[in-house]
Short mmCIF file of C-alpha atoms in Angstrom, two decimals:
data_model
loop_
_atom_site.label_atom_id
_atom_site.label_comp_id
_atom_site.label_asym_id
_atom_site.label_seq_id
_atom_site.Cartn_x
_atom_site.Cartn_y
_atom_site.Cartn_z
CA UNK A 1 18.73 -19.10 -5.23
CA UNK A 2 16.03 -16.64 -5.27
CA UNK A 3 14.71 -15.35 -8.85
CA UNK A 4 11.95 -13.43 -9.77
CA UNK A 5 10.53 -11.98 -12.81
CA UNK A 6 7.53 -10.12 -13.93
CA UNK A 7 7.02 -9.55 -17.74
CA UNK A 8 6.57 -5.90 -17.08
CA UNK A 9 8.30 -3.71 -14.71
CA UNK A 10 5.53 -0.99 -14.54
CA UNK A 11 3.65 -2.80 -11.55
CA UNK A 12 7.28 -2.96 -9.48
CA UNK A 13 7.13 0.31 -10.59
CA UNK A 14 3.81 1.51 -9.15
CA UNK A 15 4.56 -0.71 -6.08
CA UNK A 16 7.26 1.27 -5.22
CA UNK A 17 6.10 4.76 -5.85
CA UNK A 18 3.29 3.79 -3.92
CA UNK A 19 5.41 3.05 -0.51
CA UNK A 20 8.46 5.37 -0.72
CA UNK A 21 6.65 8.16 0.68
CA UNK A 22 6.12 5.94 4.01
CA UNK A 23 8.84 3.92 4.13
CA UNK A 24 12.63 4.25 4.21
CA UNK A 25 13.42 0.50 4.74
CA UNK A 26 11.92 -2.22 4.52
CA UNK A 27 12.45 -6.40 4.76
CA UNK A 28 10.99 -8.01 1.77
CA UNK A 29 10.38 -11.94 3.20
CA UNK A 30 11.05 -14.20 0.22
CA UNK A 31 9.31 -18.00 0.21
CA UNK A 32 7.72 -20.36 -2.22
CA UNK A 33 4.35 -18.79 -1.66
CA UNK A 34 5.73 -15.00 -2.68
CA UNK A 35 6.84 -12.09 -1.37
CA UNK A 36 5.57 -10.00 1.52
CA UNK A 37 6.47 -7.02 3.14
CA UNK A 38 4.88 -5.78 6.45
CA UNK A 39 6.69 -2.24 7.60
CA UNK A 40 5.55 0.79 9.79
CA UNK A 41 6.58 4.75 8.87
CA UNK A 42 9.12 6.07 11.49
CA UNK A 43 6.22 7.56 13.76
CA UNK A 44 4.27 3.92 14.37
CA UNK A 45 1.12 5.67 12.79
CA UNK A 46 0.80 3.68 9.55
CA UNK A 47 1.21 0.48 8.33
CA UNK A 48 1.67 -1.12 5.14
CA UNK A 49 1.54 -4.34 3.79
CA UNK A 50 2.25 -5.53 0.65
CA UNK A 51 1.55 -8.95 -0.76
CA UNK A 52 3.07 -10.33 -4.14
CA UNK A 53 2.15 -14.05 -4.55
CA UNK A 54 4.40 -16.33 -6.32
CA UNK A 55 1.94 -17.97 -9.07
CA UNK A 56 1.29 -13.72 -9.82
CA UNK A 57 5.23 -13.94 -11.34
CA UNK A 58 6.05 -15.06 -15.05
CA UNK A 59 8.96 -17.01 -13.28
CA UNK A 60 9.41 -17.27 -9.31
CA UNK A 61 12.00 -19.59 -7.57
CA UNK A 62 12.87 -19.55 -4.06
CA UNK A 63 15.04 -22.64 -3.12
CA UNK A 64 14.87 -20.82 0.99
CA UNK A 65 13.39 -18.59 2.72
CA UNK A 66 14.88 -15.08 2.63
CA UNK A 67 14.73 -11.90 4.44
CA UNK A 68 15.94 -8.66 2.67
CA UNK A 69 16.25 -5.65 3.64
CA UNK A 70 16.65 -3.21 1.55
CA UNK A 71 16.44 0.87 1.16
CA UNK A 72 13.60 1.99 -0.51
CA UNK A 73 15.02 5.29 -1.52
CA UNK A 74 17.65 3.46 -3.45
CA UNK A 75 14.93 0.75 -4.94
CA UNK A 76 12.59 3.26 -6.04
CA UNK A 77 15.85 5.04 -7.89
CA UNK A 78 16.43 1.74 -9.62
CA UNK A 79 13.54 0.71 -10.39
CA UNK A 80 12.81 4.68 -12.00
CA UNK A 81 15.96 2.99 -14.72
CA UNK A 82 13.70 1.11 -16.33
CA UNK A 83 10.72 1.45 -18.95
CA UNK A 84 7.81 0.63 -17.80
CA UNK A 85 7.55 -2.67 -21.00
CA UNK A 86 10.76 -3.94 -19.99
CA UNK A 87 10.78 -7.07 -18.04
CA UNK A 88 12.60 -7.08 -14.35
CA UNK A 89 13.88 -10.17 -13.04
CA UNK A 90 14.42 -10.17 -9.20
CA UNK A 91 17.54 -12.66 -8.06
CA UNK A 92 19.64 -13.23 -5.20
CA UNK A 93 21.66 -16.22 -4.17
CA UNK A 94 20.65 -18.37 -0.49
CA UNK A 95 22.55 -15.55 1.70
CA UNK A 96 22.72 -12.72 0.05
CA UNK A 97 24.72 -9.11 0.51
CA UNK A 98 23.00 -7.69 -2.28
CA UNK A 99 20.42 -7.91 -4.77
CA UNK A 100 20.37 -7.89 -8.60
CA UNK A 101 17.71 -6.29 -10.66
CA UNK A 102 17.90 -6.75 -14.63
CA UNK A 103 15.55 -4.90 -16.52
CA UNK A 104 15.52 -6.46 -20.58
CA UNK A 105 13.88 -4.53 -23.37
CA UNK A 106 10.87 -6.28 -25.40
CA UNK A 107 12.88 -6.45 -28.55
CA UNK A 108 15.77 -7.74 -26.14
CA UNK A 109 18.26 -5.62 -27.68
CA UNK A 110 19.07 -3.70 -23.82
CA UNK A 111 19.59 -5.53 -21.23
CA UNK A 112 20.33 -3.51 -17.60
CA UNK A 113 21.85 -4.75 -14.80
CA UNK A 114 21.38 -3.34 -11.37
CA UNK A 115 23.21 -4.11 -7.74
CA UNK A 116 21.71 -3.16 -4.39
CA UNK A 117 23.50 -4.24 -1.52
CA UNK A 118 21.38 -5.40 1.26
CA UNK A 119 20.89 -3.71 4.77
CA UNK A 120 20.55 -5.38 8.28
CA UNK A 121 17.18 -4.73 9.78
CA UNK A 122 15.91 -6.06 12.95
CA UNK A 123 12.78 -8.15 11.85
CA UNK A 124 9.60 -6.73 13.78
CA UNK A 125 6.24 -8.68 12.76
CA UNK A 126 2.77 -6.93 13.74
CA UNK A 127 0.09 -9.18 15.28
CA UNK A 128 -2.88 -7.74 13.31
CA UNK A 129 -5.96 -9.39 14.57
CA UNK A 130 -8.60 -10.01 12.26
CA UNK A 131 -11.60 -8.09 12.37
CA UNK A 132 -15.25 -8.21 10.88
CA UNK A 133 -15.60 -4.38 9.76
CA UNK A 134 -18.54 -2.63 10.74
CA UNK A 135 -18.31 -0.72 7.27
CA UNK A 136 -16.53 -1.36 3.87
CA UNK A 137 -16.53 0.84 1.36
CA UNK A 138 -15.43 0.21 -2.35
CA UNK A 139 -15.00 2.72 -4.33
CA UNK A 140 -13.37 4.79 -7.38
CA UNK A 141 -9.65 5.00 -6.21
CA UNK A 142 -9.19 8.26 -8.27
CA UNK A 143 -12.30 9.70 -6.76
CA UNK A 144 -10.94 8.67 -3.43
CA UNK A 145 -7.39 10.29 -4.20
CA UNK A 146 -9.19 13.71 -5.21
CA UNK A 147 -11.09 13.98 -1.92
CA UNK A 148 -8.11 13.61 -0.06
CA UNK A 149 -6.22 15.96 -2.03
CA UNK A 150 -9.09 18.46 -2.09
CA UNK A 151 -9.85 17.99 1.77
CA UNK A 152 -6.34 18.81 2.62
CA UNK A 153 -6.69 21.88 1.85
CA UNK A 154 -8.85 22.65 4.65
CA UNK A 155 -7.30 20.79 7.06
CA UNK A 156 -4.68 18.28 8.38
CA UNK A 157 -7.04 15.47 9.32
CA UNK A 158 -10.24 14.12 7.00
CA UNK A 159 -13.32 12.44 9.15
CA UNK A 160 -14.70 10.00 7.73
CA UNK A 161 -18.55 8.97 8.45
CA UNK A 162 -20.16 5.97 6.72
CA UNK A 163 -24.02 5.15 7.14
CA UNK A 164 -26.58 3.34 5.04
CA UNK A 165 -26.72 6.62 3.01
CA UNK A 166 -23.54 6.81 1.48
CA UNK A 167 -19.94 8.26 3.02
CA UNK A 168 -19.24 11.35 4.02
CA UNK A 169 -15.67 13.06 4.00
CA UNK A 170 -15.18 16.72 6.18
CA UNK A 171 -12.14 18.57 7.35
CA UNK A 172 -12.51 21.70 9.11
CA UNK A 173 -9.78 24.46 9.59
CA UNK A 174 -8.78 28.11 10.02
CA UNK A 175 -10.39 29.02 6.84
CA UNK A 176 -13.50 27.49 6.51
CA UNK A 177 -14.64 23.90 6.09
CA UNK A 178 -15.68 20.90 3.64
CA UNK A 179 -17.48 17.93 3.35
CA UNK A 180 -18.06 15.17 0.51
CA UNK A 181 -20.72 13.04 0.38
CA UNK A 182 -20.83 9.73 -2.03
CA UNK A 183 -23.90 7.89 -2.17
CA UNK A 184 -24.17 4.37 -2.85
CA UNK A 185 -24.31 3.78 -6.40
CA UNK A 186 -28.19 2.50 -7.31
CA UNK A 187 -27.04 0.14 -10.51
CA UNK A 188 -23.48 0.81 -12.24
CA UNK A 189 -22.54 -0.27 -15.19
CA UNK A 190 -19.27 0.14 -14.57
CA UNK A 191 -17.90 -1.50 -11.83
CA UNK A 192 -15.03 0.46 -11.49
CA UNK A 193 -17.24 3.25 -10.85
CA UNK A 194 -19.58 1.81 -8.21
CA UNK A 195 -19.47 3.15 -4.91
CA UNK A 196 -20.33 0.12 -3.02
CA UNK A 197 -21.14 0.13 0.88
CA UNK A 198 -21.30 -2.55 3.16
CA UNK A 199 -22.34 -1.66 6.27
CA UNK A 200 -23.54 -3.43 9.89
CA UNK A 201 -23.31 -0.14 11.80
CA UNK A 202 -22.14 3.47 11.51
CA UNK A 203 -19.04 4.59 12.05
CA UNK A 204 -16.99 7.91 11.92
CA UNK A 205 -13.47 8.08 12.09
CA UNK A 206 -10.83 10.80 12.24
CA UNK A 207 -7.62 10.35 9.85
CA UNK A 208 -4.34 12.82 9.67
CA UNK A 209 -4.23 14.02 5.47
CA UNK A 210 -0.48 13.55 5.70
CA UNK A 211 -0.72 9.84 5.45
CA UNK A 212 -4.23 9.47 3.43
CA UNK A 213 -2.19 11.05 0.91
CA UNK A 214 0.42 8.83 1.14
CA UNK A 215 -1.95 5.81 0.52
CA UNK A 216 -3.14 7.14 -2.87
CA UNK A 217 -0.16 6.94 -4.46
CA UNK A 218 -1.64 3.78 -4.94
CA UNK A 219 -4.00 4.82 -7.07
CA UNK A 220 -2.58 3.87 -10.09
CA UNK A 221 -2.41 -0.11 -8.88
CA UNK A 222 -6.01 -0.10 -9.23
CA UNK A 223 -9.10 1.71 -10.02
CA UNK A 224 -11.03 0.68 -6.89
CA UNK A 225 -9.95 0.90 -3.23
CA UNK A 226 -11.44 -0.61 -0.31
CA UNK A 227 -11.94 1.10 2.95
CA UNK A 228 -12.95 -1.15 6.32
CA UNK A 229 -13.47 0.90 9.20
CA UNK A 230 -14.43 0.24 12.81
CA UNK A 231 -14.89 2.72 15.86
CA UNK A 232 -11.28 3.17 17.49
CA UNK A 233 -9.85 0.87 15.28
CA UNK A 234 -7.32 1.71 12.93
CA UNK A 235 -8.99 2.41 8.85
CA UNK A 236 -7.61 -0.76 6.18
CA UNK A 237 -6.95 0.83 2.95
CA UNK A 238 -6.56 -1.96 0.22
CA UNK A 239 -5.47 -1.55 -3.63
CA UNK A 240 -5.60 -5.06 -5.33
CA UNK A 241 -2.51 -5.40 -7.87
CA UNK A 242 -3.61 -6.75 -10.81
CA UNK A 243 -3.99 -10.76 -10.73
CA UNK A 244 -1.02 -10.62 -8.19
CA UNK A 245 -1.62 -9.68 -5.22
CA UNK A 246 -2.85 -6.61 -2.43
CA UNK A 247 -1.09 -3.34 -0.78
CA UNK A 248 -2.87 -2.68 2.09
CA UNK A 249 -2.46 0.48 4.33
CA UNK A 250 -3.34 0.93 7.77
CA UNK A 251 -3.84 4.02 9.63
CA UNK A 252 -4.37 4.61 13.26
CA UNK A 253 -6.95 7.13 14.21
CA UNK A 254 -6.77 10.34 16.16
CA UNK A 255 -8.64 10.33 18.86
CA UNK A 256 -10.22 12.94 20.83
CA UNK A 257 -8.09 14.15 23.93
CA UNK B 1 -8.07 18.92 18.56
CA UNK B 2 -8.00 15.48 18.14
CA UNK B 3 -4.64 13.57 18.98
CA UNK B 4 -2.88 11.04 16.78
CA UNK B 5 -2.87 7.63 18.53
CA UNK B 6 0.06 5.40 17.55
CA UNK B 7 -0.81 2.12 15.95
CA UNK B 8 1.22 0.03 18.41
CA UNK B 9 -2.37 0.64 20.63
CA UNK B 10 -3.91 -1.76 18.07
CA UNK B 11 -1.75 -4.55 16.85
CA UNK B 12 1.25 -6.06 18.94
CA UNK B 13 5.10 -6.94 17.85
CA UNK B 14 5.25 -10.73 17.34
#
């Protein structure tokens, strides 16, 4: 028996609007410790991987370990069924066809029921090494997701270069160029408004717009995202969701020919 | 113009 259930559906919600635009399937890996999901876009560019931690959950149970996949298209058109107060419970029995979501209004007067059957996927894991970035940026996620809007217009990839000094976005094109500099906030008050930059060398890295953009439907997970970047390694893009768990994105560079 | 690399370059199937 697998069940689930999270108080209020608006994070599932943002969770999914935040992947559908990359993924088309996906396994979601069910244990006592949570649920994680680790899936690439069709073209092996991007990455993401999305961590939901059990003790995050207002009720988790997972008697065994479970591996479901299931369409994203069709989740994120369930999960649009409910309001964002009502509470979604998760639950599947030990070997399971399909999955139920049940979405109950607060005053519990609506209760929705909602059956996904499952789809066979071949399980393929990523090795991801870890790796002491040479700079990590936090910063304002909406500021983030304007400069990548804003950028795209210029261009189909963004550079990114990060020094002491701050970080600098540019995309160049047929009708001119841009750049965007953010400099390292001297003393916030705010946090969620600090641009924060760690850095143990420069880098500058080259990123296709199509998939940055993709990333910042995130933005509504969190108010800060974290960039770690390393030459010719591909960028980490991390939301935090709420006291739950992370979504991290990651996005091979181009490179030049 | 700068090529996209594919991510399989950096991180192996396990």
């Amino acid at each position: 028996m697998f069940e689930a259930r999270l108080a209020q559906s608006a994070i599932l919600k943002k969770v999914l609007e935040a992947v559908k635009d990359l993924l088309t399937e996906a396994t979601f890996e069910c244990s006592d410790s949570g649920i994680q999901v680790q899936a690439m876009d069709n073209a092996h560019v991007s990455l993401v991987s999305l961590n939901l931690r059990s003790d995050g959950f207002d009720k988790y149970r997972c008697d065994r370990n479970l591996s479901m996949g299931m369409n994203i298209g069709t989740m994120t058109k369930i999960l649009r069924c409910a309001s964002s107060e009502d509470t979604v419970t998760l639950r599947a029995v030990d070997s399971p066809d399909n999955i139920i979501f049940i979405f109950e209004s607060q005053n519990k007067e609506k209760l929705a029921e909602y059956e996904m059957k499952l789809i066979n996927m071949d399980l393929e894991h990523l090795g991801i090494p870890e790796t002491m970035y040479s700079c990590v940026v936090k910063m304002p996620s909406q500021e983030f997701a304007r400069i990548c809007r804003d950028l795209s217009q210029f261009g189909e990839a963004i550079t990114i270069a990060c020094s002491k000094e701050g970080i600098k976005f540019s995309a160049a094109g047929d009708y001119g160029n841009a750049n965007v500099k953010l400099a390292q906030t001297a003393d916030s008050d705010k946090e969620e408004e600090a641009v924060l930059i760690d850095m143990q060398e420069p880098v500058k890295l080259t990123f296709a717009c199509r998939y940055l953009n993709s990333f910042v439907k995130a933005t509504p997970l969190c108010a800060q995202v974290k960039l770690s970047m390393s030459s010719d390694v591909p960028l980490v893009c991390e939301y935090q969701i709420g006291e739950i768990g992370h979504i991290r994105y990651y996005l091979a560079p181009k490179i030049d020919d | 113009t700068p090529i996209q690399n594919d991510l399989l370059e950096y991180f192996s199937l396990i």
